[in-house]
Amino acid sequence: MPTARDPSPGGATVTERAPTGAALTGGMRWVFLHVYSTPAARFSTAVMSQVRVRFAPSPTGFFHIGSARTALFNWLYARHTGGVFILRIEDTDKERNSDAYLGLIYDSLNWLGLNWGEGPEVGKNGGGDFGPYRQSERSEIYREHVQRLLDGGRAYEKDGATWFKLLGDRYEVFDEHRKKTVTKVKLPPVVIDDRIRGRVERLEDEDFVIVRSDGNPVFHLVNVVDDIAMNVTHIIRGEDHLSNTSKHVLLYEGFGVQPPAFAHIPLILKQNGPGKMSKRDQGALIEEYQRRGYLSEALVNFLCLLGWNPGDDREKMPIAEIIRLFDLPGVNQSNARFDDKKLAHMNMAYLLELPADRFVAIAREYFQLHSAAHSAAMAAGDSYFRDVMLLSQPKVKGVEELPAYTAYFFNEDFSIDAKVRDKVMAKGDPKARLRELAEMLKAGDLSSDSAVEEAMKALAAKNGLGFGDYQSVARLALSGTNVGPSITGMIRVMGRERVLMRIERFLAM
RNA sequence: GUCCCCAUCGUCUAGCCCGGUCCAGGACACCACCCUUUCACGGUGAGAACCGGGGUUCGAAUCCCCGUGGGGACGCCA
């Protein structure tokens, strides 16, 4: 609905949209609002001035892009409003939970810089007055709340499970889709005043289970109970939860509590094929980007732009600026397709302007994960490694290219690309050029790129040739290929001894 | 099948709320050229979109309706 960006204040939604056909539902809506707004006064705490948002993942699988963005939008909103970002672990599914996945949630959030003010205590994160923050430790709280519904006649037991009871006239009907007779309840549609979608109506007409027959409470119940208990003011979550929201609103009503503000953000679609992105899709895992040496600030910047924008043409922005500008009405309503090319570009842009020390540190970290490249690189010594990395920084699109891109700096047995060799050796007398270059380098000043460059240019001029006549064959002899950093930089970094050795070996071939 | 959400270049999007300034702007990708010491970066340029149909209006990408398409939800999963 196009009224989305106009969050009408204070539930005044009832009156807008006039004549045609809305009269009936409008009237019923009033009844509904009346029912739950009266007892709300008794339960709801004083006016909450501070925004409290939560990210509530389940440790049942890898942490993926979609979850990361939901966490990010919550975090941004908390930072923007000076509110609290809560991490709550929804680990009620005993079958599928695992500590490894839980650890991955903590690691990924930390890596992305999404620190939580309240939640499980991990490192500098967590703590808070509304714990415990793992649902597996909150059973007593759920039991009390279910008892309250039972006592108030809003829940009953059947088939060993506990069901939430809808209030209204009941009737039986055969459900074609599920092939069974079900009991339905006559009710006006639930109204959701969504900060991103606008007004959404959805009919909820069947009682639903809130505690399984094995005694475990279900998602809908624990989610609502915790959001009440933790004083959550804004629920920012994926649009896939929009259809659950009617159940949740009914539960709030059952507890006599005014629901928080809802904001359903668009989904991220997989880049190839139909459907939303899931943990199994190509490029879906946060862990993977971390492992591939992506810069978290680049990934965060990219993720912000999937479903949100600052309202102008800016894309690459410091996080502080994003925090300043981020707001719920600026979030898009349509799903966005993930594009790894754009992410790679963003990553390169960040890489290019990374301070030298940090670039080298990240490169070293990356090499450590790749033992073969690592041992050779480390054997060459810290300062040589640093020089090689800084020489390559402006040339690569990502840290993951580094080991292959720089391999010949660290290994003497690099291979010579046959095609390149044939091409380079085809015209002129490259070997003669190489001999002239070696002669010059024996005594030349190799202390800076410009010194090397001047010497090479002088040599070329003396022989009536161009810089390129020396560059291509020198590159071939030193690296075996025709791509790489500037040749002058290579000579400077490799040093006289190594350069002369490689040239001689090449001439002997 | 039922219900809900959405709809601008291949992709992410600006513009839409408050109709004219839009023969629709930016970015990624692609192509060409320039720069150049290879490869990149960078610069310049090209191609590329208002889903369709009705309506309202002097005028619609912008408002309304209907189609169509895409997405989501329909569990004693979360």
XYZ file of C-alpha atoms (C1' of nucleotides) in Angstrom:
587
model
C 0.000 0.000 0.000
C 1.393 3.387 -0.963
C 0.509 4.896 2.382
C 3.471 3.016 3.787
C 5.668 5.994 4.358
C 3.072 7.754 6.386
C 3.026 6.044 9.739
C -0.042 7.711 11.105
C 0.560 8.479 14.743
C -1.187 6.860 17.606
C -3.335 4.248 15.932
C -5.477 6.788 14.136
C -5.589 4.363 11.244
C -9.210 3.481 11.882
C -10.684 6.587 10.385
C -8.716 7.087 7.198
C -9.767 5.370 3.974
C -13.389 6.232 3.622
C -16.382 5.015 1.737
C -16.377 1.940 -0.421
C -16.792 -1.282 1.441
C -14.583 -0.295 4.322
C -17.439 0.537 6.603
C -17.990 -2.993 7.862
C -14.404 -3.888 8.607
C -13.888 -0.440 10.022
C -16.592 -1.055 12.534
C -15.290 -4.461 13.513
C -11.821 -3.106 13.787
C -12.980 -0.679 16.394
C -14.310 -3.539 18.501
C -10.974 -5.290 18.243
C -8.930 -2.277 19.186
C -11.228 -1.622 22.071
C -10.808 -5.137 23.397
C -7.081 -5.047 23.696
C -6.440 -1.443 24.439
C -8.338 -1.424 27.705
C -6.421 -4.068 29.663
C -3.229 -2.796 28.139
C -3.229 0.076 30.548
C -2.861 -2.299 33.452
C 0.120 -4.223 32.157
C 2.147 -1.923 30.052
C 4.987 -0.190 31.806
C 5.366 3.549 31.775
C 5.986 5.250 28.468
C 9.211 3.868 27.124
C 11.361 6.645 25.830
C 14.358 4.611 24.742
C 14.253 2.478 21.634
C 14.928 -1.183 22.329
C 15.417 -3.492 19.370
C 16.513 -7.071 19.235
C 18.077 -9.530 16.871
C 16.878 -13.028 17.634
C 18.661 -15.723 15.635
C 18.433 -19.463 16.076
C 21.662 -21.434 16.216
C 20.347 -24.033 13.802
C 22.547 -23.349 10.797
C 25.173 -21.171 9.245
C 24.886 -17.427 9.681
C 23.910 -15.962 6.356
C 23.602 -12.675 4.501
C 19.906 -12.260 5.230
C 20.334 -12.694 8.966
C 23.308 -10.373 8.920
C 21.305 -7.627 7.277
C 18.432 -8.021 9.728
C 20.935 -7.741 12.555
C 22.524 -4.763 10.838
C 19.269 -2.848 10.376
C 18.373 -3.411 14.016
C 21.813 -2.308 15.114
C 21.670 0.770 12.877
C 18.301 1.755 14.219
C 19.512 1.377 17.786
C 22.579 3.460 17.057
C 20.584 6.042 15.146
C 18.104 6.535 17.959
C 20.506 6.091 20.833
C 18.655 2.936 21.752
C 19.675 -0.534 22.861
C 20.533 -3.417 20.562
C 19.656 -6.712 22.211
C 20.885 -10.123 21.127
C 18.567 -12.941 22.051
C 19.304 -16.530 21.172
C 16.197 -18.434 20.152
C 17.380 -21.921 20.932
C 14.123 -23.665 21.721
C 14.538 -26.231 18.976
C 16.608 -28.769 20.854
C 16.861 -31.079 17.866
C 18.576 -28.613 15.576
C 20.571 -26.369 17.880
C 24.320 -26.619 18.037
C 27.060 -24.843 19.946
C 29.100 -24.563 16.787
C 26.352 -22.558 15.114
C 25.945 -20.467 18.240
C 29.641 -19.651 18.180
C 29.296 -18.690 14.549
C 26.593 -16.155 15.412
C 28.853 -14.500 17.968
C 31.865 -14.567 15.638
C 29.996 -13.164 12.687
C 28.363 -10.352 14.634
C 31.703 -9.455 16.157
C 33.428 -9.526 12.820
C 30.770 -7.256 11.319
C 31.143 -4.896 14.266
C 27.543 -5.356 15.389
C 28.142 -5.193 19.095
C 25.195 -5.895 21.345
C 24.397 -3.857 24.416
C 22.338 -6.588 26.023
C 22.540 -10.304 25.475
C 24.725 -13.289 26.228
C 28.047 -12.210 27.644
C 30.705 -12.749 25.028
C 33.863 -10.662 25.107
C 32.919 -7.054 25.705
C 29.340 -7.648 24.606
C 26.246 -8.546 26.548
C 24.917 -8.469 30.034
C 21.756 -6.555 30.910
C 18.836 -6.526 33.285
C 16.381 -8.531 31.219
C 18.198 -11.840 30.993
C 18.784 -14.610 30.620
C 19.148 -13.940 26.919
C 19.045 -17.518 25.753
C 15.576 -18.921 25.455
C 16.749 -22.314 26.633
C 17.274 -20.658 30.018
C 13.907 -18.929 30.168
C 11.537 -21.888 30.545
C 10.170 -20.655 33.863
C 9.212 -17.315 32.345
C 7.301 -19.059 29.559
C 5.583 -21.364 32.006
C 4.350 -18.402 34.032
C 3.061 -16.621 30.965
C 1.259 -19.694 29.679
C -0.309 -20.144 33.083
C -1.522 -16.580 32.913
C -3.233 -17.274 29.602
C -4.691 -20.474 31.012
C -6.002 -18.668 34.075
C -7.473 -15.913 31.974
C -9.292 -18.321 29.692
C -7.128 -17.410 26.694
C -5.531 -20.836 26.411
C -6.600 -24.455 26.810
C -5.113 -27.912 26.581
C -5.888 -30.413 23.867
C -4.060 -33.473 22.557
C -1.380 -32.887 25.184
C -0.502 -29.464 23.752
C -1.523 -26.001 24.877
C -3.483 -23.884 22.414
C -4.082 -20.174 22.245
C -7.799 -19.435 22.177
C -9.251 -16.946 19.752
C -12.337 -15.071 20.934
C -15.339 -15.335 18.660
C -18.052 -17.618 17.281
C -16.817 -21.038 16.215
C -17.724 -23.143 13.205
C -16.378 -26.212 11.437
C -15.242 -26.310 7.863
C -13.461 -28.785 5.612
C -10.042 -27.479 4.523
C -9.365 -28.677 0.970
C -5.694 -27.906 1.125
C -5.015 -29.772 4.356
C -7.687 -32.409 3.681
C -9.271 -32.232 7.094
C -12.042 -30.574 9.038
C -10.906 -27.618 11.099
C -12.524 -25.360 13.651
C -12.524 -21.722 12.663
C -13.330 -18.617 14.643
C -15.186 -15.593 13.359
C -13.017 -12.564 13.958
C -12.285 -9.232 12.361
C -8.899 -9.100 10.623
C -5.881 -8.196 12.668
C -4.479 -4.793 11.795
C -0.730 -4.340 11.674
C 0.576 -0.813 11.489
C 3.940 -1.501 9.904
C 6.578 1.221 9.824
C 7.754 0.120 6.397
C 4.693 -1.482 4.783
C 1.993 0.766 6.148
C -1.291 -0.738 7.176
C -1.579 -4.481 6.699
C -4.657 -6.525 7.508
C -4.605 -10.249 7.953
C -7.260 -12.641 9.119
C -6.314 -15.101 11.838
C -9.140 -17.569 12.324
C -7.834 -20.694 14.016
C -6.559 -21.472 17.474
C -2.873 -22.316 17.379
C -0.447 -24.304 19.496
C 1.711 -22.363 21.929
C 3.186 -25.269 23.889
C 3.988 -28.532 22.176
C 2.892 -31.855 23.638
C 6.527 -32.458 24.611
C 6.278 -29.413 26.854
C 8.353 -27.048 24.739
C 6.838 -23.675 23.923
C 6.700 -22.715 20.241
C 8.306 -19.781 18.471
C 5.257 -17.515 18.392
C 4.815 -17.726 22.152
C 8.406 -17.325 23.256
C 9.044 -14.591 20.752
C 6.157 -12.492 22.033
C 6.761 -13.269 25.691
C 10.394 -12.274 25.427
C 9.677 -9.116 23.505
C 7.242 -8.159 26.261
C 9.608 -9.168 29.044
C 12.546 -7.409 27.454
C 10.576 -4.236 26.768
C 11.271 -4.376 23.062
C 9.855 -1.274 21.393
C 10.512 -1.987 17.704
C 10.517 -5.325 15.958
C 12.604 -5.092 12.809
C 12.662 -8.397 10.986
C 12.371 -10.020 7.573
C 9.193 -9.847 5.568
C 8.867 -13.606 5.868
C 7.549 -12.886 9.358
C 4.827 -10.571 8.189
C 2.292 -13.386 8.048
C 3.226 -14.494 11.555
C 2.605 -11.037 12.869
C -1.154 -11.450 13.106
C -0.618 -14.321 15.529
C 1.810 -12.223 17.492
C -0.527 -9.256 17.705
C -3.248 -11.574 19.007
C -0.857 -12.885 21.643
C -0.016 -9.364 22.760
C -3.729 -8.805 23.064
C -4.024 -12.006 25.067
C -1.421 -10.725 27.482
C -3.119 -7.335 27.603
C -0.136 -5.542 26.191
C 0.075 -2.957 23.449
C 2.179 -4.457 20.634
C 5.502 -2.811 19.770
C 6.094 -1.106 16.444
C 6.659 -3.526 13.590
C 8.964 -2.958 10.636
C 9.196 -5.730 8.075
C 12.188 -5.352 5.838
C 12.375 -6.761 2.309
C 14.040 -10.075 1.663
C 17.311 -10.732 -0.119
C 16.822 -12.918 -3.170
C 19.419 -15.394 -4.386
C 21.406 -14.110 -7.312
C 20.676 -17.025 -9.567
C 17.321 -18.684 -9.811
C 14.068 -18.040 -8.000
C 13.418 -17.535 -4.330
C 14.917 -15.931 -1.299
C 18.491 -16.450 -0.357
C 19.103 -19.301 2.010
C 22.071 -20.761 3.786
C 22.723 -23.168 0.975
C 23.013 -20.599 -1.776
C 26.183 -19.437 -3.435
C 27.710 -16.582 -1.521
C 25.211 -16.766 1.317
C 27.510 -17.342 4.246
C 29.078 -14.562 6.283
C 31.758 -16.946 7.396
C 32.765 -17.397 3.789
C 33.453 -13.689 3.262
C 35.437 -13.598 6.450
C 37.467 -16.556 5.295
C 38.004 -15.032 1.857
C 39.518 -11.935 3.374
C 36.705 -9.537 2.585
C 36.719 -6.357 4.626
C 33.835 -6.360 7.048
C 33.274 -2.632 6.599
C 32.845 -3.196 2.859
C 30.365 -5.993 3.424
C 28.459 -3.886 5.933
C 28.356 -0.940 3.552
C 27.117 -3.190 0.761
C 24.474 -4.771 2.981
C 23.162 -1.378 4.042
C 22.493 -0.582 0.414
C 20.395 -3.688 -0.077
C 16.971 -2.299 0.738
C 18.042 1.073 2.023
C 19.786 4.141 0.607
C 20.633 7.593 1.885
C 18.189 9.212 -0.523
C 20.852 10.442 -2.889
C 23.606 8.967 -5.048
C 26.092 8.184 -2.322
C 27.063 4.550 -1.935
C 30.407 4.236 -0.226
C 29.946 5.891 3.125
C 31.516 5.710 6.565
C 29.401 3.785 9.041
C 28.966 6.880 11.209
C 27.299 8.626 8.290
C 25.044 5.644 7.665
C 24.041 5.617 11.323
C 23.220 9.282 11.107
C 20.983 8.853 8.066
C 19.416 5.447 8.642
C 15.729 5.375 9.452
C 12.824 3.021 9.006
C 10.830 5.091 6.493
C 13.866 5.003 4.210
C 13.785 1.235 3.934
C 12.479 -0.121 0.623
C 9.483 -2.349 0.294
C 10.635 -4.542 -2.540
C 12.985 -7.499 -2.339
C 16.550 -7.103 -3.542
C 18.698 -9.507 -5.458
C 22.150 -10.174 -4.117
C 24.967 -9.176 -6.477
C 28.448 -10.451 -5.663
C 30.042 -8.292 -8.369
C 28.889 -5.147 -6.671
C 30.068 -6.448 -3.334
C 33.468 -7.249 -4.835
C 33.672 -3.733 -6.213
C 32.827 -2.237 -2.836
C 35.455 -4.427 -1.238
C 38.080 -3.215 -3.705
C 37.173 0.391 -3.049
C 37.722 -0.125 0.666
C 40.892 -2.122 0.102
C 42.409 0.634 -1.982
C 42.274 3.158 0.798
C 43.222 0.890 3.666
C 46.175 2.171 5.742
C 49.380 0.242 5.013
C 49.679 -1.402 8.414
C 46.158 -2.676 8.375
C 46.428 -3.942 4.823
C 49.563 -5.880 5.674
C 47.993 -7.277 8.833
C 44.945 -8.477 6.934
C 47.114 -9.965 4.217
C 49.198 -11.802 6.793
C 46.091 -13.130 8.463
C 44.857 -14.367 5.122
C 48.137 -16.050 4.264
C 48.034 -17.882 7.559
C 44.923 -19.686 6.401
C 46.725 -20.953 3.323
C 49.665 -22.897 4.603
C 51.512 -23.477 1.339
C 51.685 -19.816 0.415
C 52.175 -18.919 4.030
C 55.364 -20.822 4.744
C 57.085 -19.534 1.626
C 55.998 -15.976 2.311
C 57.028 -16.027 5.942
C 60.389 -17.546 5.119
C 61.139 -14.435 3.116
C 60.959 -12.246 6.190
C 58.581 -9.644 7.551
C 59.851 -6.597 5.780
C 60.001 -8.297 2.385
C 56.462 -9.603 2.904
C 55.309 -6.108 3.796
C 56.953 -4.570 0.732
C 55.418 -7.141 -1.581
C 51.959 -6.666 -0.113
C 52.076 -2.894 -0.333
C 53.301 -3.127 -3.899
C 50.265 -5.273 -4.686
C 47.645 -3.360 -2.716
C 46.637 -1.009 -5.544
C 46.493 -3.867 -8.020
C 44.225 -6.524 -6.550
C 40.476 -6.559 -6.168
C 40.533 -8.660 -3.045
C 42.844 -10.069 -0.429
C 42.101 -13.554 -1.690
C 43.981 -12.798 -4.913
C 47.165 -12.061 -3.032
C 48.767 -15.510 -2.657
C 48.533 -16.293 -6.361
C 49.282 -12.723 -7.393
C 52.468 -12.573 -5.355
C 53.603 -16.217 -5.491
C 56.671 -15.560 -7.646
C 57.983 -13.069 -5.138
C 58.393 -15.863 -2.640
C 59.241 -18.871 -4.813
C 62.173 -19.346 -7.145
C 60.543 -22.211 -8.997
C 57.725 -20.143 -10.489
C 56.659 -21.300 -13.934
C 57.073 -19.344 -17.141
C 53.864 -18.762 -19.049
C 54.606 -20.253 -22.496
C 52.194 -18.043 -24.385
C 53.556 -14.916 -22.819
C 57.117 -16.029 -23.464
C 56.431 -16.694 -27.144
C 54.840 -13.322 -27.524
C 57.540 -11.401 -25.707
C 60.399 -13.213 -27.424
C 58.871 -12.915 -30.886
C 60.167 -9.511 -31.860
C 63.449 -7.692 -31.507
C 66.219 -9.129 -29.401
C 64.795 -9.384 -25.891
C 67.728 -11.322 -24.511
C 70.104 -8.585 -25.534
C 67.850 -6.083 -23.757
C 67.915 -8.253 -20.675
C 71.723 -8.427 -20.720
C 71.916 -4.655 -20.999
C 69.468 -4.294 -18.144
C 71.399 -6.720 -15.933
C 74.585 -4.837 -16.611
C 72.933 -1.571 -15.595
C 71.345 -3.065 -12.479
C 74.667 -4.391 -11.180
C 75.660 -0.907 -10.192
C 72.465 1.129 -10.469
C 70.565 2.830 -7.674
C 67.688 0.542 -6.675
C 66.626 2.413 -3.576
C 63.428 3.824 -5.013
C 60.989 3.207 -7.855
C 61.842 6.512 -9.425
C 65.591 5.792 -9.305
C 65.028 2.483 -11.081
C 62.729 4.157 -13.549
C 65.214 6.884 -14.386
C 67.999 4.387 -14.871
C 65.873 2.207 -17.133
C 64.719 5.181 -19.182
C 68.284 6.368 -19.565
C 69.328 2.922 -20.704
C 66.519 2.794 -23.262
C 67.313 6.256 -24.546
C 70.996 5.414 -24.880
C 70.121 2.498 -27.136
C 67.430 4.359 -29.025
C 64.691 2.142 -27.618
C 61.560 2.513 -25.508
C 60.906 1.664 -21.880
C 58.586 -1.104 -23.022
C 61.406 -2.936 -24.798
C 62.958 -3.617 -21.399
C 59.814 -3.805 -19.311
C 58.144 -6.804 -20.915
C 61.165 -9.092 -21.004
C 62.270 -8.047 -17.534
C 58.822 -8.868 -16.207
C 58.920 -12.222 -17.936
C 62.304 -13.079 -16.458
C 61.351 -11.924 -12.970
C 57.834 -13.289 -12.744
C 57.184 -15.625 -15.674
C 54.097 -13.717 -16.644
C 52.874 -10.426 -18.094
C 50.738 -9.173 -15.260
C 51.820 -7.728 -11.969
C 52.841 -4.587 -10.153
C 55.011 -1.959 -11.792
C 58.330 -3.371 -12.995
C 60.291 -0.685 -11.203
C 58.595 -1.516 -7.948
C 59.268 -5.202 -8.506
C 62.970 -4.586 -9.044
C 63.197 -2.365 -5.997
C 61.385 -4.850 -3.751
C 63.090 -7.992 -5.041
C 66.505 -6.411 -4.645
C 69.638 -6.553 -6.727
C 70.751 -10.059 -5.878
C 67.454 -11.771 -6.544
C 66.823 -9.778 -9.726
C 70.237 -10.536 -11.226
C 69.951 -14.178 -10.305
C 66.585 -14.501 -12.029
C 67.769 -12.691 -15.113
C 70.837 -14.890 -15.435
C 68.796 -18.007 -14.973
C 66.368 -16.838 -17.632
C 69.183 -16.016 -20.062
C 70.563 -19.487 -19.561
C 67.314 -21.170 -20.505
C -5.415 -23.863 -3.265
C -5.957 -19.657 0.537
C -3.973 -15.274 2.621
C -0.249 -11.323 2.730
C 3.640 -8.214 0.466
C 5.938 -6.157 -3.820
C 6.632 -4.209 -9.191
C 11.819 1.915 -12.741
C 17.972 -0.150 -17.033
C 20.659 -7.418 -16.702
C 21.449 -6.069 -11.064
C 21.205 -2.362 -6.700
C 18.535 2.047 -6.833
C 16.951 7.952 -7.234
C 12.349 10.068 -8.676
C 6.459 8.246 -6.604
C 3.786 10.293 -0.564
C 3.052 16.470 -2.364
C 1.033 14.618 -10.913
C 4.166 19.015 -15.169
C 11.327 20.712 -13.803
C 12.012 12.935 -16.317
C 12.208 11.842 -24.409
C 13.690 9.162 -16.318
C 19.450 10.421 -12.719
C 23.496 7.481 -10.170
C 26.166 2.831 -9.155
C 27.661 -2.415 -10.477
C 28.212 -5.358 -14.844
C 29.077 -5.111 -20.239
C 31.278 -2.479 -24.695
C 34.415 1.487 -26.904
C 38.031 5.190 -26.369
C 41.698 7.963 -23.311
C 45.609 7.599 -19.602
C 49.695 4.111 -19.179
C 55.424 0.551 -18.175
C 52.204 -5.063 -18.210
C 47.789 -5.774 -15.384
C 44.737 -2.954 -12.631
C 42.980 1.949 -10.793
C 41.213 6.370 -12.914
C 38.796 9.464 -16.880
C 35.303 9.998 -21.092
C 31.483 7.949 -23.847
C 27.777 4.190 -25.721
C 23.891 0.726 -25.164
C 20.202 -0.418 -21.422
C 14.161 0.568 -17.632
C 8.895 3.392 -15.837
C 5.279 -4.984 -16.402
C 0.311 -4.803 -19.373
C -4.593 -2.772 -19.817
C -8.214 0.523 -18.314
C -9.519 4.979 -15.659
C -8.884 10.187 -13.222
C -6.532 14.662 -15.363
C -5.073 19.893 -19.796
C -1.013 16.606 -18.232
C 0.732 10.168 -14.925
C 6.862 6.685 -13.734
C 4.065 9.404 -10.046
C -3.196 8.867 -8.108
C -7.291 4.703 -8.645
C -8.965 -0.203 -10.544
C -8.158 -4.858 -12.996
C -4.806 -8.228 -14.955
C 0.071 -10.352 -15.132
C 4.635 -11.318 -12.942
C 7.870 -11.914 -8.621
C 8.277 -12.942 -3.369
C 6.525 -14.719 1.312
C 3.373 -17.403 4.737
C -0.010 -21.238 5.476
C 4.109 -27.017 11.187
C 3.086 -29.485 17.963
C 10.373 -25.393 12.710
C 12.412 -20.743 14.026
